[in-house]
Tab-separated table of C-alpha atoms in Angstrom:
chain	number	residue	atom	x	y	z
A	575	UNK	CA	51.056	26.266	-46.518
A	576	UNK	CA	51.023	22.757	-45.075
A	577	UNK	CA	53.384	20.260	-46.690
A	578	UNK	CA	52.773	16.543	-47.081
A	579	UNK	CA	49.473	14.716	-46.802
A	580	UNK	CA	46.671	15.358	-44.318
A	581	UNK	CA	47.289	14.713	-40.627
A	582	UNK	CA	45.623	11.576	-39.276
A	583	UNK	CA	43.232	12.245	-36.393
A	584	UNK	CA	40.474	10.612	-34.395
A	585	UNK	CA	37.210	12.319	-33.536
A	586	UNK	CA	34.223	11.950	-31.199
A	587	UNK	CA	30.951	13.870	-31.054
A	588	UNK	CA	30.032	16.372	-28.398
A	589	UNK	CA	27.076	14.723	-26.655
A	590	UNK	CA	24.513	15.487	-23.981
A	591	UNK	CA	24.885	13.606	-20.694
A	592	UNK	CA	23.451	13.694	-17.193
A	593	UNK	CA	25.984	15.338	-14.895
A	594	UNK	CA	26.140	17.213	-11.603
A	595	UNK	CA	28.555	19.444	-9.707
A	596	UNK	CA	30.270	17.856	-6.730
A	597	UNK	CA	30.916	19.026	-3.169
A	598	UNK	CA	33.507	17.086	-1.155
A	599	UNK	CA	32.976	16.417	2.542
A	600	UNK	CA	33.761	14.003	5.372
A	601	UNK	CA	31.005	12.165	7.212
A	602	UNK	CA	30.371	9.542	9.888
A	603	UNK	CA	27.924	6.678	9.584
A	604	UNK	CA	25.221	6.065	12.169
A	605	UNK	CA	22.820	3.184	12.606
A	606	UNK	CA	19.385	3.675	11.112
A	607	UNK	CA	17.941	2.702	14.496
A	608	UNK	CA	19.646	1.625	17.730
A	609	UNK	CA	18.453	1.036	21.286
A	610	UNK	CA	19.380	-0.639	24.543
A	611	UNK	CA	17.163	-3.580	25.434
A	612	UNK	CA	16.231	-3.264	29.116
A	613	UNK	CA	13.712	-4.582	31.627
A	614	UNK	CA	10.944	-2.422	33.072
A	615	UNK	CA	10.526	-4.495	36.232
A	616	UNK	CA	12.705	-6.312	38.765
A	617	UNK	CA	12.550	-10.025	38.065
A	618	UNK	CA	14.627	-13.137	37.414
A	619	UNK	CA	15.634	-14.182	33.876
A	620	UNK	CA	14.260	-17.629	33.020
A	621	UNK	CA	14.855	-17.823	29.262
A	622	UNK	CA	17.132	-16.134	26.682
A	623	UNK	CA	16.182	-16.581	23.032
A	624	UNK	CA	19.055	-14.938	21.151
A	625	UNK	CA	22.795	-15.294	20.586
A	626	UNK	CA	25.416	-12.583	20.205
A	627	UNK	CA	25.218	-10.888	16.811
A	628	UNK	CA	22.019	-12.661	15.745
A	629	UNK	CA	19.523	-11.162	13.306
A	630	UNK	CA	16.085	-10.788	14.888
A	631	UNK	CA	12.675	-9.756	13.583
A	632	UNK	CA	10.366	-7.098	14.964
A	633	UNK	CA	8.400	-8.362	18.028
A	634	UNK	CA	10.576	-11.489	18.293
A	635	UNK	CA	10.837	-12.651	21.924
A	636	UNK	CA	14.357	-12.021	23.228
A	637	UNK	CA	14.032	-12.718	26.952
A	638	UNK	CA	11.422	-14.174	29.295
A	639	UNK	CA	11.336	-13.185	32.965
A	640	UNK	CA	9.822	-15.243	35.761
A	641	UNK	CA	6.021	-14.947	35.545
A	642	UNK	CA	4.832	-17.918	37.666
A	643	UNK	CA	3.057	-15.731	40.239
A	644	UNK	CA	1.331	-13.586	37.610
A	645	UNK	CA	0.195	-16.679	35.685
A	646	UNK	CA	-1.330	-18.155	38.863
A	647	UNK	CA	-3.009	-14.859	39.658
A	648	UNK	CA	-4.311	-14.627	36.108
A	649	UNK	CA	-5.784	-18.108	36.333
A	650	UNK	CA	-7.566	-17.140	39.546
A	651	UNK	CA	-8.746	-13.845	38.031
A	652	UNK	CA	-10.245	-15.633	35.042
A	653	UNK	CA	-12.188	-17.890	37.382
A	654	UNK	CA	-13.423	-14.805	39.224
A	655	UNK	CA	-14.415	-13.235	35.909
A	656	UNK	CA	-16.432	-16.278	34.932
A	657	UNK	CA	-18.188	-16.225	38.304
A	658	UNK	CA	-18.977	-12.528	37.872
A	659	UNK	CA	-20.459	-13.200	34.435
A	660	UNK	CA	-22.692	-15.971	35.760
A	661	UNK	CA	-23.759	-13.831	38.723
A	662	UNK	CA	-24.697	-10.938	36.446
A	663	UNK	CA	-26.650	-13.288	34.183
A	664	UNK	CA	-28.525	-14.693	37.199
A	665	UNK	CA	-29.213	-11.222	38.637
A	666	UNK	CA	-30.591	-9.963	35.307
A	667	UNK	CA	-33.009	-12.918	35.196
A	668	UNK	CA	-34.148	-12.273	38.778
A	669	UNK	CA	-34.541	-8.549	38.170
A	670	UNK	CA	-36.867	-9.274	35.238
A	671	UNK	CA	-39.020	-11.395	37.572
A	672	UNK	CA	-38.995	-8.695	40.220
A	673	UNK	CA	-36.942	-10.886	42.557
A	674	UNK	CA	-33.812	-8.689	42.510
A	675	UNK	CA	-33.414	-4.960	43.097
A	676	UNK	CA	-31.769	-2.466	40.750
A	677	UNK	CA	-28.948	-1.991	43.268
A	678	UNK	CA	-28.217	-5.739	43.214
A	679	UNK	CA	-28.053	-5.581	39.405
A	680	UNK	CA	-25.686	-2.594	39.578
A	681	UNK	CA	-23.448	-4.438	42.046
A	682	UNK	CA	-23.289	-7.461	39.741
A	683	UNK	CA	-22.296	-5.259	36.796
A	684	UNK	CA	-19.651	-3.469	38.880
A	685	UNK	CA	-18.198	-6.808	39.967
A	686	UNK	CA	-17.921	-7.890	36.323
A	687	UNK	CA	-16.152	-4.644	35.332
A	688	UNK	CA	-13.735	-5.046	38.266
A	689	UNK	CA	-12.969	-8.637	37.282
A	690	UNK	CA	-12.274	-7.559	33.684
A	691	UNK	CA	-9.971	-4.790	34.952
A	692	UNK	CA	-8.059	-7.300	37.076
A	693	UNK	CA	-7.557	-9.476	33.987
A	694	UNK	CA	-6.227	-6.514	31.984
A	695	UNK	CA	-3.823	-5.557	34.792
A	696	UNK	CA	-2.442	-9.081	35.112
A	697	UNK	CA	-2.069	-9.468	31.337
A	698	UNK	CA	-0.105	-6.199	31.287
A	699	UNK	CA	2.163	-7.504	34.054
A	700	UNK	CA	2.721	-10.702	32.091
A	701	UNK	CA	3.579	-8.679	28.986
A	702	UNK	CA	6.232	-6.819	31.015
A	703	UNK	CA	7.897	-10.176	31.632
A	704	UNK	CA	8.277	-10.900	27.913
A	705	UNK	CA	10.919	-8.664	26.328
A	706	UNK	CA	10.570	-8.329	22.547
A	707	UNK	CA	12.577	-6.688	19.772
A	708	UNK	CA	11.022	-3.259	19.026
A	709	UNK	CA	12.290	-3.440	15.424
A	710	UNK	CA	14.175	-5.807	13.153
A	711	UNK	CA	17.945	-5.675	13.490
A	712	UNK	CA	21.095	-7.214	14.936
A	713	UNK	CA	21.527	-7.860	18.652
A	714	UNK	CA	24.820	-7.093	20.335
A	715	UNK	CA	26.599	-8.939	23.126
A	716	UNK	CA	24.425	-10.578	25.782
A	717	UNK	CA	24.863	-8.860	29.162
A	718	UNK	CA	22.809	-11.227	31.378
A	719	UNK	CA	22.568	-14.967	32.043
A	720	UNK	CA	19.632	-17.236	32.873
A	721	UNK	CA	18.827	-16.940	36.573
A	722	UNK	CA	20.148	-13.385	36.842
A	723	UNK	CA	17.995	-10.786	38.578
A	724	UNK	CA	17.420	-7.777	36.327
A	725	UNK	CA	16.161	-4.402	37.445
A	726	UNK	CA	14.591	-1.518	35.501
A	727	UNK	CA	17.262	0.060	33.314
A	728	UNK	CA	19.638	-2.910	33.385
A	729	UNK	CA	20.982	-3.412	29.846
A	730	UNK	CA	20.291	-6.919	28.561
A	731	UNK	CA	21.733	-6.302	25.075
A	732	UNK	CA	21.660	-3.704	22.323
A	733	UNK	CA	19.640	-3.812	19.122
A	734	UNK	CA	20.855	-2.081	15.964
A	735	UNK	CA	19.253	-1.755	12.540
A	736	UNK	CA	22.002	-1.448	9.898
A	737	UNK	CA	19.944	-2.423	6.831
A	738	UNK	CA	20.565	1.206	5.913
A	739	UNK	CA	22.901	3.725	7.535
A	740	UNK	CA	22.600	7.423	8.187
A	741	UNK	CA	25.636	9.378	6.961
A	742	UNK	CA	26.016	12.817	8.546
A	743	UNK	CA	28.368	15.365	6.982
A	744	UNK	CA	28.738	19.147	6.740
A	745	UNK	CA	28.524	21.329	3.649
A	746	UNK	CA	29.589	25.005	3.397
A	747	UNK	CA	26.676	27.407	3.713
A	748	UNK	CA	27.642	28.803	0.288
A	749	UNK	CA	26.165	25.634	-1.219
A	750	UNK	CA	22.944	25.845	0.799
A	751	UNK	CA	20.826	27.087	-2.118
A	752	UNK	CA	21.653	23.947	-4.142
A	753	UNK	CA	20.857	21.487	-1.348
A	754	UNK	CA	17.624	19.536	-1.329
A	755	UNK	CA	16.307	16.139	-0.306
A	756	UNK	CA	16.879	13.394	-2.852
A	757	UNK	CA	20.282	14.575	-4.125
A	758	UNK	CA	22.662	11.715	-4.883
A	759	UNK	CA	25.841	11.217	-2.851
A	760	UNK	CA	28.753	8.825	-3.285
A	761	UNK	CA	30.811	7.774	-0.283
A	762	UNK	CA	34.075	5.904	0.179
A	763	UNK	CA	35.859	4.478	3.217
A	764	UNK	CA	39.534	3.538	3.569
A	765	UNK	CA	38.542	-0.004	4.579
A	766	UNK	CA	36.948	-0.574	1.153
A	767	UNK	CA	39.579	1.052	-1.069
A	768	UNK	CA	38.166	2.774	-4.139
A	769	UNK	CA	34.731	1.136	-3.850
A	770	UNK	CA	31.893	3.664	-3.910
A	771	UNK	CA	28.626	3.474	-1.997
A	772	UNK	CA	25.696	5.456	-3.347
A	773	UNK	CA	22.991	7.070	-1.256
A	774	UNK	CA	20.563	9.990	-1.239
A	775	UNK	CA	20.144	13.082	0.905
A	776	UNK	CA	17.425	12.406	3.462
A	777	UNK	CA	17.339	15.667	5.435
A	778	UNK	CA	19.119	18.999	5.899
A	779	UNK	CA	19.634	20.710	9.239
A	780	UNK	CA	17.512	23.867	9.599
A	781	UNK	CA	20.404	25.710	11.294
A	782	UNK	CA	23.862	26.826	10.140
A	783	UNK	CA	26.794	26.485	12.541
A	784	UNK	CA	27.764	30.085	13.431
A	785	UNK	CA	31.439	29.120	13.861
A	786	UNK	CA	32.106	26.913	10.826
A	787	UNK	CA	29.407	28.489	8.617
A	788	UNK	CA	28.428	25.009	7.529
A	789	UNK	CA	25.170	23.079	7.492
A	790	UNK	CA	24.794	19.432	8.503
A	791	UNK	CA	23.343	17.107	5.885
A	792	UNK	CA	22.082	13.572	6.520
A	793	UNK	CA	22.120	10.998	3.722
A	794	UNK	CA	20.787	7.456	3.745
A	795	UNK	CA	23.059	4.654	2.517
A	796	UNK	CA	21.481	1.297	1.637
A	797	UNK	CA	23.389	-1.480	3.418
A	798	UNK	CA	21.539	-4.732	2.609
A	799	UNK	CA	24.611	-6.954	3.057
A	800	UNK	CA	25.647	-5.277	6.312
A	801	UNK	CA	29.172	-4.499	5.089
A	802	UNK	CA	29.176	-0.946	6.433
A	803	UNK	CA	29.158	-0.338	10.178
A	804	UNK	CA	28.094	2.594	12.358
A	805	UNK	CA	30.944	4.941	13.286
A	806	UNK	CA	32.746	4.591	9.943
A	807	UNK	CA	34.540	7.701	8.624
A	808	UNK	CA	33.688	8.215	4.953
A	809	UNK	CA	34.668	10.728	2.286
A	810	UNK	CA	31.569	12.076	0.565
A	811	UNK	CA	30.882	13.499	-2.869
A	812	UNK	CA	27.573	15.345	-2.951
A	813	UNK	CA	26.176	15.707	-6.453
A	814	UNK	CA	24.369	19.044	-6.671
A	815	UNK	CA	22.762	20.914	-9.560
A	816	UNK	CA	22.001	17.786	-11.645
A	817	UNK	CA	21.449	18.650	-15.321
A	818	UNK	CA	21.827	17.611	-18.955
A	819	UNK	CA	25.061	19.066	-20.275
A	820	UNK	CA	27.142	18.980	-23.443
A	821	UNK	CA	30.286	16.894	-22.879
A	822	UNK	CA	33.474	16.368	-24.897
A	823	UNK	CA	36.472	14.083	-24.217
A	824	UNK	CA	39.098	15.703	-22.032
A	825	UNK	CA	41.725	14.884	-24.651
A	826	UNK	CA	40.029	17.227	-27.123
A	827	UNK	CA	40.876	20.348	-25.101
A	828	UNK	CA	43.669	22.665	-26.202
A	829	UNK	CA	44.510	25.347	-23.632
A	830	UNK	CA	46.430	28.524	-24.435
A	831	UNK	CA	46.776	30.810	-21.440
A	832	UNK	CA	43.276	31.378	-20.110
A	833	UNK	CA	41.620	30.344	-23.356
A	834	UNK	CA	40.347	26.830	-24.068
A	835	UNK	CA	39.809	25.522	-27.601
A	836	UNK	CA	38.704	22.390	-29.455
A	837	UNK	CA	39.321	21.449	-33.075
A	838	UNK	CA	36.451	20.568	-35.391
A	839	UNK	CA	36.636	19.608	-39.055
A	840	UNK	CA	35.116	21.640	-41.873
A	841	UNK	CA	35.711	20.819	-45.555
A	842	UNK	CA	38.501	18.434	-44.566
A	843	UNK	CA	40.399	21.050	-42.578
A	844	UNK	CA	40.902	21.622	-38.865
A	845	UNK	CA	39.046	24.580	-37.418
A	846	UNK	CA	39.797	25.888	-33.938
A	847	UNK	CA	36.845	26.960	-31.779
A	848	UNK	CA	37.057	28.669	-28.413
A	849	UNK	CA	34.781	27.187	-25.762
A	850	UNK	CA	33.772	27.835	-22.168
A	851	UNK	CA	34.106	24.777	-19.952
A	852	UNK	CA	32.409	23.769	-16.697
A	853	UNK	CA	32.334	20.630	-14.595
A	854	UNK	CA	34.685	17.740	-15.234
A	855	UNK	CA	33.968	14.040	-14.784
A	856	UNK	CA	36.311	11.096	-15.490
A	857	UNK	CA	37.588	11.568	-19.043
A	858	UNK	CA	34.983	14.209	-19.972
A	859	UNK	CA	34.518	17.977	-19.691
A	860	UNK	CA	31.343	20.057	-19.785
A	861	UNK	CA	31.083	22.626	-22.596
A	862	UNK	CA	28.949	25.599	-21.581
A	863	UNK	CA	29.499	27.780	-24.648
A	864	UNK	CA	30.962	27.556	-28.128
A	865	UNK	CA	29.816	24.124	-29.353
A	866	UNK	CA	26.634	22.313	-30.404
A	867	UNK	CA	25.359	18.824	-29.712
A	868	UNK	CA	26.623	16.244	-32.214
A	869	UNK	CA	29.541	18.310	-33.561
A	870	UNK	CA	32.622	16.094	-33.883
A	871	UNK	CA	35.810	17.264	-32.153
A	872	UNK	CA	39.323	15.976	-32.692
A	873	UNK	CA	40.333	13.834	-29.726
A	874	UNK	CA	43.721	12.454	-30.825
A	875	UNK	CA	46.289	14.354	-32.894
A	876	UNK	CA	45.535	17.870	-31.600
A	877	UNK	CA	49.233	18.464	-30.809
A	878	UNK	CA	50.122	17.953	-34.496
A	879	UNK	CA	47.592	20.270	-36.152
A	880	UNK	CA	47.018	23.970	-36.678
A	881	UNK	CA	43.918	25.877	-37.842
A	882	UNK	CA	43.284	25.306	-41.559
A	883	UNK	CA	45.495	22.229	-41.732
A	884	UNK	CA	44.123	19.318	-43.832
A	885	UNK	CA	43.184	16.311	-41.683
A	886	UNK	CA	41.956	12.799	-42.294
A	887	UNK	CA	39.749	10.919	-39.811
A	888	UNK	CA	41.043	7.432	-39.033
A	889	UNK	CA	38.391	6.632	-36.476
A	890	UNK	CA	35.133	8.242	-35.426
A	891	UNK	CA	33.592	7.318	-32.080
A	892	UNK	CA	29.814	7.140	-31.841
A	893	UNK	CA	29.999	8.915	-28.497
A	894	UNK	CA	32.505	10.596	-26.233
A	895	UNK	CA	34.728	7.866	-24.752
A	896	UNK	CA	35.216	7.404	-21.044
A	897	UNK	CA	38.581	7.977	-19.381
A	898	UNK	CA	39.562	4.293	-19.587
A	899	UNK	CA	38.466	4.067	-23.227
A	900	UNK	CA	40.410	7.194	-24.068
A	901	UNK	CA	43.568	5.777	-22.536
A	902	UNK	CA	43.119	2.568	-24.521
A	903	UNK	CA	42.732	4.544	-27.753
A	904	UNK	CA	45.828	6.592	-26.982
A	905	UNK	CA	47.813	3.428	-26.389
A	906	UNK	CA	46.474	1.769	-29.561
């Protein structure tokens, strides 16, 4: 039936791989944390300890406000506290000897408590004059100068944590059942070409938009080098329904109308098997029905063979090749 010698072909095994279905979306990056650094009191700036765009640590002192009056008052209050302590000590000794009344002892104790309260109040006022970073991050542009008078609410600078970024995007409600925290996403931005940034789903909005019928998803993107910035538009691929699936090289598929086939080899002859396919990934296709793990399929030469035709394997891959590897084989 078939003239000449056997047709030369290459084969690769159907193999199990970790895959997932993908949902495409568009999202916008947001800072992990961001806040305006402001004063809580009206006072003059005496010291600025940061430069524009500097990295700062949590609790690092950014600005000092004038505190000369509070420091003087605190010094006086500490002297008063020491006097109150000595007076209480003396009154206790006298009371034990019967030379001081209970009311005098109570007054001495009250004076000590009042002196301690004054100290706490003054220390709190001093703390208000030292403005610290509430978290580690990057400061923005400085909005004040030494000697300037700041008032409550005046913005001194901004502080932004971009060590990781929040990426918010919407997913059709039809995919809601497959969404869960921890799913992997890959994101790309025009500024970085084809480079992909991987993250994970952090949270899912509890409500569905009644107009778009979509749900908002928030992913977290690690950003240790600070390359990504808040406000960046990114295309997102959400990987849902992760699973182990049987995969074959895309080049092994033979499609006739709505039917999809692959060729295997039995007793030195090509045998055509109909399969049901699922998700695709670069160079590979999921086989849902019709094939078993480890069965070798013909990957190169399918256009030259027919069922029952004798074939000879010139090369057998140990696994299904990737897209790039398949192109190299085709060219070689």
